[in-house]
């Protein structure tokens, strides 16, 4: 799945059903973040309001961690951070 495909589906949903609910916006932005992360080699991403937990596999090495972020107030903020 590519960002373009997700964006195309999102535009179709808006065209067909109108303004989406807040929960759908969160899902859309989480999908975009997961695609970007997968393209960079991340195998696990978990986002909450104040942190991102991740795992990244490069070759046989697996690294993981957690990064603190400022509080996310809206779906759009999530992708900006």
JSON list of N, CA and C in Angstrom, two decimals:
[
{"chain": "A", "resi": 1, "resn": "UNK", "atom": "N", "xyz": [0.84, -1.18, 0.00]},
{"chain": "A", "resi": 1, "resn": "UNK", "atom": "CA", "xyz": [0.00, 0.00, 0.00]},
{"chain": "A", "resi": 1, "resn": "UNK", "atom": "C", "xyz": [0.89, 1.24, 0.00]},
{"chain": "A", "resi": 2, "resn": "UNK", "atom": "N", "xyz": [0.51, 2.22, -0.79]},
{"chain": "A", "resi": 2, "resn": "UNK", "atom": "CA", "xyz": [1.29, 3.46, -0.89]},
{"chain": "A", "resi": 2, "resn": "UNK", "atom": "C", "xyz": [0.49, 4.62, -0.29]},
{"chain": "A", "resi": 3, "resn": "UNK", "atom": "N", "xyz": [1.19, 5.72, -0.02]},
{"chain": "A", "resi": 3, "resn": "UNK", "atom": "CA", "xyz": [0.50, 6.93, 0.45]},
{"chain": "A", "resi": 3, "resn": "UNK", "atom": "C", "xyz": [-0.53, 7.40, -0.56]},
{"chain": "A", "resi": 4, "resn": "UNK", "atom": "N", "xyz": [-0.19, 7.28, -1.83]},
{"chain": "A", "resi": 4, "resn": "UNK", "atom": "CA", "xyz": [-1.11, 7.72, -2.88]},
{"chain": "A", "resi": 4, "resn": "UNK", "atom": "C", "xyz": [-2.41, 6.91, -2.85]},
{"chain": "A", "resi": 5, "resn": "UNK", "atom": "N", "xyz": [-2.29, 5.60, -2.62]},
{"chain": "A", "resi": 5, "resn": "UNK", "atom": "CA", "xyz": [-3.48, 4.76, -2.56]},
{"chain": "A", "resi": 5, "resn": "UNK", "atom": "C", "xyz": [-4.35, 5.11, -1.36]},
{"chain": "A", "resi": 6, "resn": "UNK", "atom": "N", "xyz": [-3.73, 5.32, -0.21]},
{"chain": "A", "resi": 6, "resn": "UNK", "atom": "CA", "xyz": [-4.48, 5.71, 0.99]},
{"chain": "A", "resi": 6, "resn": "UNK", "atom": "C", "xyz": [-5.15, 7.06, 0.78]},
{"chain": "A", "resi": 7, "resn": "UNK", "atom": "N", "xyz": [-4.42, 8.01, 0.20]},
{"chain": "A", "resi": 7, "resn": "UNK", "atom": "CA", "xyz": [-5.00, 9.33, -0.06]},
{"chain": "A", "resi": 7, "resn": "UNK", "atom": "C", "xyz": [-6.16, 9.25, -1.04]},
{"chain": "A", "resi": 8, "resn": "UNK", "atom": "N", "xyz": [-6.04, 8.40, -2.04]},
{"chain": "A", "resi": 8, "resn": "UNK", "atom": "CA", "xyz": [-7.10, 8.24, -3.03]},
{"chain": "A", "resi": 8, "resn": "UNK", "atom": "C", "xyz": [-8.37, 7.66, -2.38]},
{"chain": "A", "resi": 9, "resn": "UNK", "atom": "N", "xyz": [-8.19, 6.66, -1.53]},
{"chain": "A", "resi": 9, "resn": "UNK", "atom": "CA", "xyz": [-9.33, 6.08, -0.82]},
{"chain": "A", "resi": 9, "resn": "UNK", "atom": "C", "xyz": [-9.96, 7.12, 0.11]},
{"chain": "A", "resi": 10, "resn": "UNK", "atom": "N", "xyz": [-9.12, 7.87, 0.80]},
{"chain": "A", "resi": 10, "resn": "UNK", "atom": "CA", "xyz": [-9.61, 8.91, 1.71]},
{"chain": "A", "resi": 10, "resn": "UNK", "atom": "C", "xyz": [-10.44, 9.95, 0.96]},
{"chain": "A", "resi": 11, "resn": "UNK", "atom": "N", "xyz": [-9.95, 10.40, -0.17]},
{"chain": "A", "resi": 11, "resn": "UNK", "atom": "CA", "xyz": [-10.69, 11.37, -0.98]},
{"chain": "A", "resi": 11, "resn": "UNK", "atom": "C", "xyz": [-12.02, 10.79, -1.45]},
{"chain": "A", "resi": 12, "resn": "UNK", "atom": "N", "xyz": [-12.02, 9.52, -1.81]},
{"chain": "A", "resi": 12, "resn": "UNK", "atom": "CA", "xyz": [-13.26, 8.87, -2.25]},
{"chain": "A", "resi": 12, "resn": "UNK", "atom": "C", "xyz": [-14.27, 8.77, -1.10]},
{"chain": "A", "resi": 13, "resn": "UNK", "atom": "N", "xyz": [-13.78, 8.46, 0.10]},
{"chain": "A", "resi": 13, "resn": "UNK", "atom": "CA", "xyz": [-14.66, 8.40, 1.27]},
{"chain": "A", "resi": 13, "resn": "UNK", "atom": "C", "xyz": [-15.30, 9.76, 1.53]},
{"chain": "A", "resi": 14, "resn": "UNK", "atom": "N", "xyz": [-14.50, 10.81, 1.47]},
{"chain": "A", "resi": 14, "resn": "UNK", "atom": "CA", "xyz": [-15.03, 12.16, 1.70]},
{"chain": "A", "resi": 14, "resn": "UNK", "atom": "C", "xyz": [-16.02, 12.53, 0.62]},
{"chain": "A", "resi": 15, "resn": "UNK", "atom": "N", "xyz": [-15.71, 12.20, -0.63]},
{"chain": "A", "resi": 15, "resn": "UNK", "atom": "CA", "xyz": [-16.60, 12.51, -1.75]},
{"chain": "A", "resi": 15, "resn": "UNK", "atom": "C", "xyz": [-17.94, 11.78, -1.60]},
{"chain": "A", "resi": 16, "resn": "UNK", "atom": "N", "xyz": [-17.87, 10.55, -1.16]},
{"chain": "A", "resi": 16, "resn": "UNK", "atom": "CA", "xyz": [-19.08, 9.72, -1.07]},
{"chain": "A", "resi": 16, "resn": "UNK", "atom": "C", "xyz": [-19.91, 10.01, 0.19]},
{"chain": "A", "resi": 17, "resn": "UNK", "atom": "N", "xyz": [-19.23, 10.22, 1.34]},
{"chain": "A", "resi": 17, "resn": "UNK", "atom": "CA", "xyz": [-19.94, 10.32, 2.61]},
{"chain": "A", "resi": 17, "resn": "UNK", "atom": "C", "xyz": [-19.87, 11.69, 3.27]},
{"chain": "A", "resi": 18, "resn": "UNK", "atom": "N", "xyz": [-19.10, 12.60, 2.71]},
{"chain": "A", "resi": 18, "resn": "UNK", "atom": "CA", "xyz": [-18.98, 13.92, 3.32]},
{"chain": "A", "resi": 18, "resn": "UNK", "atom": "C", "xyz": [-17.91, 13.95, 4.40]},
{"chain": "A", "resi": 19, "resn": "UNK", "atom": "N", "xyz": [-17.99, 14.97, 5.25]},
{"chain": "A", "resi": 19, "resn": "UNK", "atom": "CA", "xyz": [-16.98, 15.16, 6.29]},
{"chain": "A", "resi": 19, "resn": "UNK", "atom": "C", "xyz": [-16.92, 13.95, 7.20]},
{"chain": "A", "resi": 20, "resn": "UNK", "atom": "N", "xyz": [-15.74, 13.33, 7.34]},
{"chain": "A", "resi": 20, "resn": "UNK", "atom": "CA", "xyz": [-15.62, 12.13, 8.17]},
{"chain": "A", "resi": 20, "resn": "UNK", "atom": "C", "xyz": [-15.59, 12.48, 9.66]},
{"chain": "A", "resi": 21, "resn": "UNK", "atom": "N", "xyz": [-15.98, 11.53, 10.50]},
{"chain": "A", "resi": 21, "resn": "UNK", "atom": "CA", "xyz": [-15.90, 11.75, 11.94]},
{"chain": "A", "resi": 21, "resn": "UNK", "atom": "C", "xyz": [-14.44, 11.78, 12.40]},
{"chain": "A", "resi": 22, "resn": "UNK", "atom": "N", "xyz": [-14.23, 12.32, 13.58]},
{"chain": "A", "resi": 22, "resn": "UNK", "atom": "CA", "xyz": [-12.88, 12.47, 14.13]},
{"chain": "A", "resi": 22, "resn": "UNK", "atom": "C", "xyz": [-12.13, 11.13, 14.19]},
{"chain": "A", "resi": 23, "resn": "UNK", "atom": "N", "xyz": [-12.83, 10.05, 14.55]},
{"chain": "A", "resi": 23, "resn": "UNK", "atom": "CA", "xyz": [-12.18, 8.73, 14.64]},
{"chain": "A", "resi": 23, "resn": "UNK", "atom": "C", "xyz": [-11.64, 8.28, 13.29]},
{"chain": "A", "resi": 24, "resn": "UNK", "atom": "N", "xyz": [-12.35, 8.58, 12.22]},
{"chain": "A", "resi": 24, "resn": "UNK", "atom": "CA", "xyz": [-11.88, 8.22, 10.88]},
{"chain": "A", "resi": 24, "resn": "UNK", "atom": "C", "xyz": [-10.64, 9.03, 10.51]},
{"chain": "A", "resi": 25, "resn": "UNK", "atom": "N", "xyz": [-10.60, 10.28, 10.92]},
{"chain": "A", "resi": 25, "resn": "UNK", "atom": "CA", "xyz": [-9.41, 11.11, 10.65]},
{"chain": "A", "resi": 25, "resn": "UNK", "atom": "C", "xyz": [-8.18, 10.55, 11.36]},
{"chain": "A", "resi": 26, "resn": "UNK", "atom": "N", "xyz": [-8.37, 10.10, 12.62]},
{"chain": "A", "resi": 26, "resn": "UNK", "atom": "CA", "xyz": [-7.25, 9.50, 13.35]},
{"chain": "A", "resi": 26, "resn": "UNK", "atom": "C", "xyz": [-6.74, 8.27, 12.61]},
{"chain": "A", "resi": 27, "resn": "UNK", "atom": "N", "xyz": [-7.65, 7.42, 12.15]},
{"chain": "A", "resi": 27, "resn": "UNK", "atom": "CA", "xyz": [-7.28, 6.22, 11.43]},
{"chain": "A", "resi": 27, "resn": "UNK", "atom": "C", "xyz": [-6.52, 6.54, 10.15]},
{"chain": "A", "resi": 28, "resn": "UNK", "atom": "N", "xyz": [-6.99, 7.52, 9.41]},
{"chain": "A", "resi": 28, "resn": "UNK", "atom": "CA", "xyz": [-6.33, 7.94, 8.17]},
{"chain": "A", "resi": 28, "resn": "UNK", "atom": "C", "xyz": [-4.88, 8.37, 8.44]},
{"chain": "A", "resi": 29, "resn": "UNK", "atom": "N", "xyz": [-4.68, 9.22, 9.43]},
{"chain": "A", "resi": 29, "resn": "UNK", "atom": "CA", "xyz": [-3.33, 9.71, 9.70]},
{"chain": "A", "resi": 29, "resn": "UNK", "atom": "C", "xyz": [-2.44, 8.61, 10.28]},
{"chain": "A", "resi": 30, "resn": "UNK", "atom": "N", "xyz": [-3.01, 7.70, 11.07]},
{"chain": "A", "resi": 30, "resn": "UNK", "atom": "CA", "xyz": [-2.21, 6.57, 11.55]},
{"chain": "A", "resi": 30, "resn": "UNK", "atom": "C", "xyz": [-1.77, 5.67, 10.40]},
{"chain": "A", "resi": 31, "resn": "UNK", "atom": "N", "xyz": [-2.63, 5.46, 9.44]},
{"chain": "A", "resi": 31, "resn": "UNK", "atom": "CA", "xyz": [-2.27, 4.67, 8.25]},
{"chain": "A", "resi": 31, "resn": "UNK", "atom": "C", "xyz": [-1.09, 5.31, 7.51]},
{"chain": "A", "resi": 32, "resn": "UNK", "atom": "N", "xyz": [-1.16, 6.61, 7.34]},
{"chain": "A", "resi": 32, "resn": "UNK", "atom": "CA", "xyz": [-0.07, 7.31, 6.65]},
{"chain": "A", "resi": 32, "resn": "UNK", "atom": "C", "xyz": [1.25, 7.17, 7.41]},
{"chain": "A", "resi": 33, "resn": "UNK", "atom": "N", "xyz": [1.20, 7.32, 8.73]},
{"chain": "A", "resi": 33, "resn": "UNK", "atom": "CA", "xyz": [2.42, 7.19, 9.54]},
{"chain": "A", "resi": 33, "resn": "UNK", "atom": "C", "xyz": [2.99, 5.78, 9.42]},
{"chain": "A", "resi": 34, "resn": "UNK", "atom": "N", "xyz": [2.14, 4.77, 9.46]},
{"chain": "A", "resi": 34, "resn": "UNK", "atom": "CA", "xyz": [2.61, 3.39, 9.36]},
{"chain": "A", "resi": 34, "resn": "UNK", "atom": "C", "xyz": [3.25, 3.09, 8.00]},
{"chain": "A", "resi": 35, "resn": "UNK", "atom": "N", "xyz": [2.69, 3.66, 6.95]},
{"chain": "A", "resi": 35, "resn": "UNK", "atom": "CA", "xyz": [3.27, 3.46, 5.62]},
{"chain": "A", "resi": 35, "resn": "UNK", "atom": "C", "xyz": [4.65, 4.10, 5.54]},
{"chain": "A", "resi": 36, "resn": "UNK", "atom": "N", "xyz": [4.75, 5.33, 6.02]},
{"chain": "A", "resi": 36, "resn": "UNK", "atom": "CA", "xyz": [6.05, 6.03, 6.01]},
{"chain": "A", "resi": 36, "resn": "UNK", "atom": "C", "xyz": [7.06, 5.26, 6.84]},
{"chain": "A", "resi": 37, "resn": "UNK", "atom": "N", "xyz": [6.64, 4.79, 8.01]},
{"chain": "A", "resi": 37, "resn": "UNK", "atom": "CA", "xyz": [7.54, 4.03, 8.89]},
{"chain": "A", "resi": 37, "resn": "UNK", "atom": "C", "xyz": [7.99, 2.73, 8.22]},
{"chain": "A", "resi": 38, "resn": "UNK", "atom": "N", "xyz": [7.07, 2.01, 7.59]},
{"chain": "A", "resi": 38, "resn": "UNK", "atom": "CA", "xyz": [7.42, 0.76, 6.91]},
{"chain": "A", "resi": 38, "resn": "UNK", "atom": "C", "xyz": [8.42, 0.99, 5.80]},
{"chain": "A", "resi": 39, "resn": "UNK", "atom": "N", "xyz": [8.27, 2.10, 5.08]},
{"chain": "A", "resi": 39, "resn": "UNK", "atom": "CA", "xyz": [9.21, 2.42, 4.01]},
{"chain": "A", "resi": 39, "resn": "UNK", "atom": "C", "xyz": [10.62, 2.67, 4.54]},
{"chain": "A", "resi": 40, "resn": "UNK", "atom": "N", "xyz": [10.72, 3.06, 5.82]},
{"chain": "A", "resi": 40, "resn": "UNK", "atom": "CA", "xyz": [12.02, 3.34, 6.43]},
{"chain": "A", "resi": 40, "resn": "UNK", "atom": "C", "xyz": [12.54, 2.15, 7.25]},
{"chain": "A", "resi": 41, "resn": "UNK", "atom": "N", "xyz": [11.85, 1.00, 7.17]},
{"chain": "A", "resi": 41, "resn": "UNK", "atom": "CA", "xyz": [12.33, -0.20, 7.83]},
{"chain": "A", "resi": 41, "resn": "UNK", "atom": "C", "xyz": [11.75, -0.48, 9.21]},
{"chain": "A", "resi": 42, "resn": "UNK", "atom": "N", "xyz": [10.81, 0.32, 9.67]},
{"chain": "A", "resi": 42, "resn": "UNK", "atom": "CA", "xyz": [10.21, 0.08, 10.98]},
{"chain": "A", "resi": 42, "resn": "UNK", "atom": "C", "xyz": [9.19, -1.04, 10.86]},
{"chain": "A", "resi": 43, "resn": "UNK", "atom": "N", "xyz": [9.25, -1.98, 11.80]},
{"chain": "A", "resi": 43, "resn": "UNK", "atom": "CA", "xyz": [8.36, -3.14, 11.75]},
{"chain": "A", "resi": 43, "resn": "UNK", "atom": "C", "xyz": [7.22, -3.03, 12.75]},
{"chain": "A", "resi": 44, "resn": "UNK", "atom": "N", "xyz": [7.31, -2.13, 13.70]},
{"chain": "A", "resi": 44, "resn": "UNK", "atom": "CA", "xyz": [6.26, -1.94, 14.70]},
{"chain": "A", "resi": 44, "resn": "UNK", "atom": "C", "xyz": [6.22, -0.48, 15.10]},
{"chain": "A", "resi": 45, "resn": "UNK", "atom": "N", "xyz": [5.03, 0.10, 15.06]},
{"chain": "A", "resi": 45, "resn": "UNK", "atom": "CA", "xyz": [4.83, 1.48, 15.49]},
{"chain": "A", "resi": 45, "resn": "UNK", "atom": "C", "xyz": [3.58, 1.52, 16.36]},
{"chain": "A", "resi": 46, "resn": "UNK", "atom": "N", "xyz": [3.68, 2.14, 17.52]},
{"chain": "A", "resi": 46, "resn": "UNK", "atom": "CA", "xyz": [2.51, 2.35, 18.38]},
{"chain": "A", "resi": 46, "resn": "UNK", "atom": "C", "xyz": [2.53, 3.80, 18.82]},
{"chain": "A", "resi": 47, "resn": "UNK", "atom": "N", "xyz": [1.48, 4.51, 18.50]},
{"chain": "A", "resi": 47, "resn": "UNK", "atom": "CA", "xyz": [1.38, 5.93, 18.80]},
{"chain": "A", "resi": 47, "resn": "UNK", "atom": "C", "xyz": [0.32, 6.15, 19.86]},
{"chain": "A", "resi": 48, "resn": "UNK", "atom": "N", "xyz": [0.65, 6.92, 20.89]},
{"chain": "A", "resi": 48, "resn": "UNK", "atom": "CA", "xyz": [-0.38, 7.40, 21.80]},
{"chain": "A", "resi": 48, "resn": "UNK", "atom": "C", "xyz": [-0.25, 8.92, 21.91]},
{"chain": "A", "resi": 49, "resn": "UNK", "atom": "N", "xyz": [-0.93, 9.54, 22.83]},
{"chain": "A", "resi": 49, "resn": "UNK", "atom": "CA", "xyz": [-0.95, 11.01, 22.88]},
{"chain": "A", "resi": 49, "resn": "UNK", "atom": "C", "xyz": [0.39, 11.64, 23.23]},
{"chain": "A", "resi": 50, "resn": "UNK", "atom": "N", "xyz": [1.28, 10.91, 23.89]},
{"chain": "A", "resi": 50, "resn": "UNK", "atom": "CA", "xyz": [2.52, 11.54, 24.33]},
{"chain": "A", "resi": 50, "resn": "UNK", "atom": "C", "xyz": [3.79, 10.80, 23.90]},
{"chain": "A", "resi": 51, "resn": "UNK", "atom": "N", "xyz": [3.66, 9.65, 23.21]},
{"chain": "A", "resi": 51, "resn": "UNK", "atom": "CA", "xyz": [4.87, 8.93, 22.82]},
{"chain": "A", "resi": 51, "resn": "UNK", "atom": "C", "xyz": [4.63, 8.05, 21.59]},
{"chain": "A", "resi": 52, "resn": "UNK", "atom": "N", "xyz": [5.75, 7.63, 21.00]},
{"chain": "A", "resi": 52, "resn": "UNK", "atom": "CA", "xyz": [5.74, 6.69, 19.90]},
{"chain": "A", "resi": 52, "resn": "UNK", "atom": "C", "xyz": [6.70, 5.56, 20.27]},
{"chain": "A", "resi": 53, "resn": "UNK", "atom": "N", "xyz": [6.20, 4.33, 20.28]},
{"chain": "A", "resi": 53, "resn": "UNK", "atom": "CA", "xyz": [7.05, 3.16, 20.50]},
{"chain": "A", "resi": 53, "resn": "UNK", "atom": "C", "xyz": [7.34, 2.56, 19.13]},
{"chain": "A", "resi": 54, "resn": "UNK", "atom": "N", "xyz": [8.57, 2.07, 18.94]},
{"chain": "A", "resi": 54, "resn": "UNK", "atom": "CA", "xyz": [8.93, 1.58, 17.62]},
{"chain": "A", "resi": 54, "resn": "UNK", "atom": "C", "xyz": [9.91, 0.42, 17.69]},
{"chain": "A", "resi": 55, "resn": "UNK", "atom": "N", "xyz": [9.93, -0.37, 16.63]},
{"chain": "A", "resi": 55, "resn": "UNK", "atom": "CA", "xyz": [10.94, -1.40, 16.39]},
{"chain": "A", "resi": 55, "resn": "UNK", "atom": "C", "xyz": [11.40, -1.24, 14.95]},
{"chain": "A", "resi": 56, "resn": "UNK", "atom": "N", "xyz": [12.69, -1.41, 14.75]},
{"chain": "A", "resi": 56, "resn": "UNK", "atom": "CA", "xyz": [13.25, -1.28, 13.41]},
{"chain": "A", "resi": 56, "resn": "UNK", "atom": "C", "xyz": [14.22, -2.43, 13.19]},
{"chain": "A", "resi": 57, "resn": "UNK", "atom": "N", "xyz": [14.05, -3.11, 12.07]},
{"chain": "A", "resi": 57, "resn": "UNK", "atom": "CA", "xyz": [14.93, -4.23, 11.74]},
{"chain": "A", "resi": 57, "resn": "UNK", "atom": "C", "xyz": [15.78, -3.86, 10.54]},
{"chain": "A", "resi": 58, "resn": "UNK", "atom": "N", "xyz": [17.10, -3.94, 10.72]},
{"chain": "A", "resi": 58, "resn": "UNK", "atom": "CA", "xyz": [18.04, -3.70, 9.63]},
{"chain": "A", "resi": 58, "resn": "UNK", "atom": "C", "xyz": [18.97, -4.89, 9.57]},
{"chain": "A", "resi": 59, "resn": "UNK", "atom": "N", "xyz": [18.81, -5.69, 8.53]},
{"chain": "A", "resi": 59, "resn": "UNK", "atom": "CA", "xyz": [19.57, -6.94, 8.45]},
{"chain": "A", "resi": 59, "resn": "UNK", "atom": "C", "xyz": [19.08, -7.87, 9.54]},
{"chain": "A", "resi": 60, "resn": "UNK", "atom": "N", "xyz": [20.00, -8.35, 10.37]},
{"chain": "A", "resi": 60, "resn": "UNK", "atom": "CA", "xyz": [19.62, -9.23, 11.48]},
{"chain": "A", "resi": 60, "resn": "UNK", "atom": "C", "xyz": [19.48, -8.46, 12.79]},
{"chain": "A", "resi": 61, "resn": "UNK", "atom": "N", "xyz": [19.80, -7.18, 12.77]},
{"chain": "A", "resi": 61, "resn": "UNK", "atom": "CA", "xyz": [19.74, -6.38, 13.99]},
{"chain": "A", "resi": 61, "resn": "UNK", "atom": "C", "xyz": [18.33, -5.80, 14.19]},
{"chain": "A", "resi": 62, "resn": "UNK", "atom": "N", "xyz": [17.86, -5.89, 15.42]},
{"chain": "A", "resi": 62, "resn": "UNK", "atom": "CA", "xyz": [16.56, -5.33, 15.78]},
{"chain": "A", "resi": 62, "resn": "UNK", "atom": "C", "xyz": [16.77, -4.29, 16.86]},
{"chain": "A", "resi": 63, "resn": "UNK", "atom": "N", "xyz": [16.30, -3.09, 16.62]},
{"chain": "A", "resi": 63, "resn": "UNK", "atom": "CA", "xyz": [16.38, -2.05, 17.63]},
{"chain": "A", "resi": 63, "resn": "UNK", "atom": "C", "xyz": [14.97, -1.59, 17.96]},
{"chain": "A", "resi": 64, "resn": "UNK", "atom": "N", "xyz": [14.80, -1.15, 19.19]},
{"chain": "A", "resi": 64, "resn": "UNK", "atom": "CA", "xyz": [13.49, -0.66, 19.60]},
{"chain": "A", "resi": 64, "resn": "UNK", "atom": "C", "xyz": [13.67, 0.51, 20.55]},
{"chain": "A", "resi": 65, "resn": "UNK", "atom": "N", "xyz": [12.61, 1.26, 20.72]},
{"chain": "A", "resi": 65, "resn": "UNK", "atom": "CA", "xyz": [12.67, 2.39, 21.62]},
{"chain": "A", "resi": 65, "resn": "UNK", "atom": "C", "xyz": [11.34, 3.09, 21.73]},
{"chain": "A", "resi": 66, "resn": "UNK", "atom": "N", "xyz": [11.36, 4.16, 22.46]},
{"chain": "A", "resi": 66, "resn": "UNK", "atom": "CA", "xyz": [10.18, 4.98, 22.67]},
{"chain": "A", "resi": 66, "resn": "UNK", "atom": "C", "xyz": [10.64, 6.42, 22.64]},
{"chain": "A", "resi": 67, "resn": "UNK", "atom": "N", "xyz": [9.90, 7.23, 21.92]},
{"chain": "A", "resi": 67, "resn": "UNK", "atom": "CA", "xyz": [10.22, 8.65, 21.81]},
{"chain": "A", "resi": 67, "resn": "UNK", "atom": "C", "xyz": [9.05, 9.45, 22.38]},
{"chain": "A", "resi": 68, "resn": "UNK", "atom": "N", "xyz": [9.35, 10.38, 23.27]},
{"chain": "A", "resi": 68, "resn": "UNK", "atom": "CA", "xyz": [8.31, 11.26, 23.79]},
{"chain": "A", "resi": 68, "resn": "UNK", "atom": "C", "xyz": [8.03, 12.37, 22.79]},
{"chain": "A", "resi": 69, "resn": "UNK", "atom": "N", "xyz": [6.78, 12.71, 22.66]},
{"chain": "A", "resi": 69, "resn": "UNK", "atom": "CA", "xyz": [6.38, 13.79, 21.76]},
{"chain": "A", "resi": 69, "resn": "UNK", "atom": "C", "xyz": [5.43, 14.71, 22.52]},
{"chain": "A", "resi": 70, "resn": "UNK", "atom": "N", "xyz": [5.22, 15.89, 22.00]},
{"chain": "A", "resi": 70, "resn": "UNK", "atom": "CA", "xyz": [4.26, 16.77, 22.64]},
{"chain": "A", "resi": 70, "resn": "UNK", "atom": "C", "xyz": [2.87, 16.20, 22.45]},
{"chain": "A", "resi": 71, "resn": "UNK", "atom": "N", "xyz": [1.96, 16.56, 23.33]},
{"chain": "A", "resi": 71, "resn": "UNK", "atom": "CA", "xyz": [0.61, 16.00, 23.30]},
{"chain": "A", "resi": 71, "resn": "UNK", "atom": "C", "xyz": [-0.06, 16.25, 21.95]},
{"chain": "A", "resi": 72, "resn": "UNK", "atom": "N", "xyz": [-0.67, 15.20, 21.42]},
{"chain": "A", "resi": 72, "resn": "UNK", "atom": "CA", "xyz": [-1.35, 15.28, 20.14]},
{"chain": "A", "resi": 72, "resn": "UNK", "atom": "C", "xyz": [-2.81, 15.62, 20.40]},
{"chain": "A", "resi": 73, "resn": "UNK", "atom": "N", "xyz": [-3.26, 16.73, 19.82]},
{"chain": "A", "resi": 73, "resn": "UNK", "atom": "CA", "xyz": [-4.62, 17.19, 20.07]},
{"chain": "A", "resi": 73, "resn": "UNK", "atom": "C", "xyz": [-5.57, 16.87, 18.94]},
{"chain": "A", "resi": 74, "resn": "UNK", "atom": "N", "xyz": [-5.04, 16.64, 17.75]},
{"chain": "A", "resi": 74, "resn": "UNK", "atom": "CA", "xyz": [-5.89, 16.36, 16.60]},
{"chain": "A", "resi": 74, "resn": "UNK", "atom": "C", "xyz": [-5.19, 15.37, 15.68]},
{"chain": "A", "resi": 75, "resn": "UNK", "atom": "N", "xyz": [-5.93, 14.71, 14.80]},
{"chain": "A", "resi": 75, "resn": "UNK", "atom": "CA", "xyz": [-5.30, 13.78, 13.87]},
{"chain": "A", "resi": 75, "resn": "UNK", "atom": "C", "xyz": [-4.24, 14.43, 13.00]},
{"chain": "A", "resi": 76, "resn": "UNK", "atom": "N", "xyz": [-4.49, 15.66, 12.58]},
{"chain": "A", "resi": 76, "resn": "UNK", "atom": "CA", "xyz": [-3.53, 16.36, 11.74]},
{"chain": "A", "resi": 76, "resn": "UNK", "atom": "C", "xyz": [-2.23, 16.62, 12.48]},
{"chain": "A", "resi": 77, "resn": "UNK", "atom": "N", "xyz": [-2.32, 16.92, 13.80]},
{"chain": "A", "resi": 77, "resn": "UNK", "atom": "CA", "xyz": [-1.14, 17.14, 14.62]},
{"chain": "A", "resi": 77, "resn": "UNK", "atom": "C", "xyz": [-0.26, 15.90, 14.67]},
{"chain": "A", "resi": 78, "resn": "UNK", "atom": "N", "xyz": [-0.89, 14.72, 14.67]},
{"chain": "A", "resi": 78, "resn": "UNK", "atom": "CA", "xyz": [-0.15, 13.47, 14.76]},
{"chain": "A", "resi": 78, "resn": "UNK", "atom": "C", "xyz": [0.85, 13.34, 13.63]},
{"chain": "A", "resi": 79, "resn": "UNK", "atom": "N", "xyz": [0.43, 13.63, 12.43]},
{"chain": "A", "resi": 79, "resn": "UNK", "atom": "CA", "xyz": [1.32, 13.46, 11.28]},
{"chain": "A", "resi": 79, "resn": "UNK", "atom": "C", "xyz": [2.40, 14.54, 11.25]},
{"chain": "A", "resi": 80, "resn": "UNK", "atom": "N", "xyz": [2.10, 15.73, 11.75]},
{"chain": "A", "resi": 80, "resn": "UNK", "atom": "CA", "xyz": [3.10, 16.81, 11.79]},
{"chain": "A", "resi": 80, "resn": "UNK", "atom": "C", "xyz": [4.24, 16.50, 12.75]},
{"chain": "A", "resi": 81, "resn": "UNK", "atom": "N", "xyz": [3.96, 15.76, 13.82]},
{"chain": "A", "resi": 81, "resn": "UNK", "atom": "CA", "xyz": [4.96, 15.48, 14.84]},
{"chain": "A", "resi": 81, "resn": "UNK", "atom": "C", "xyz": [5.83, 14.34, 14.37]}
]
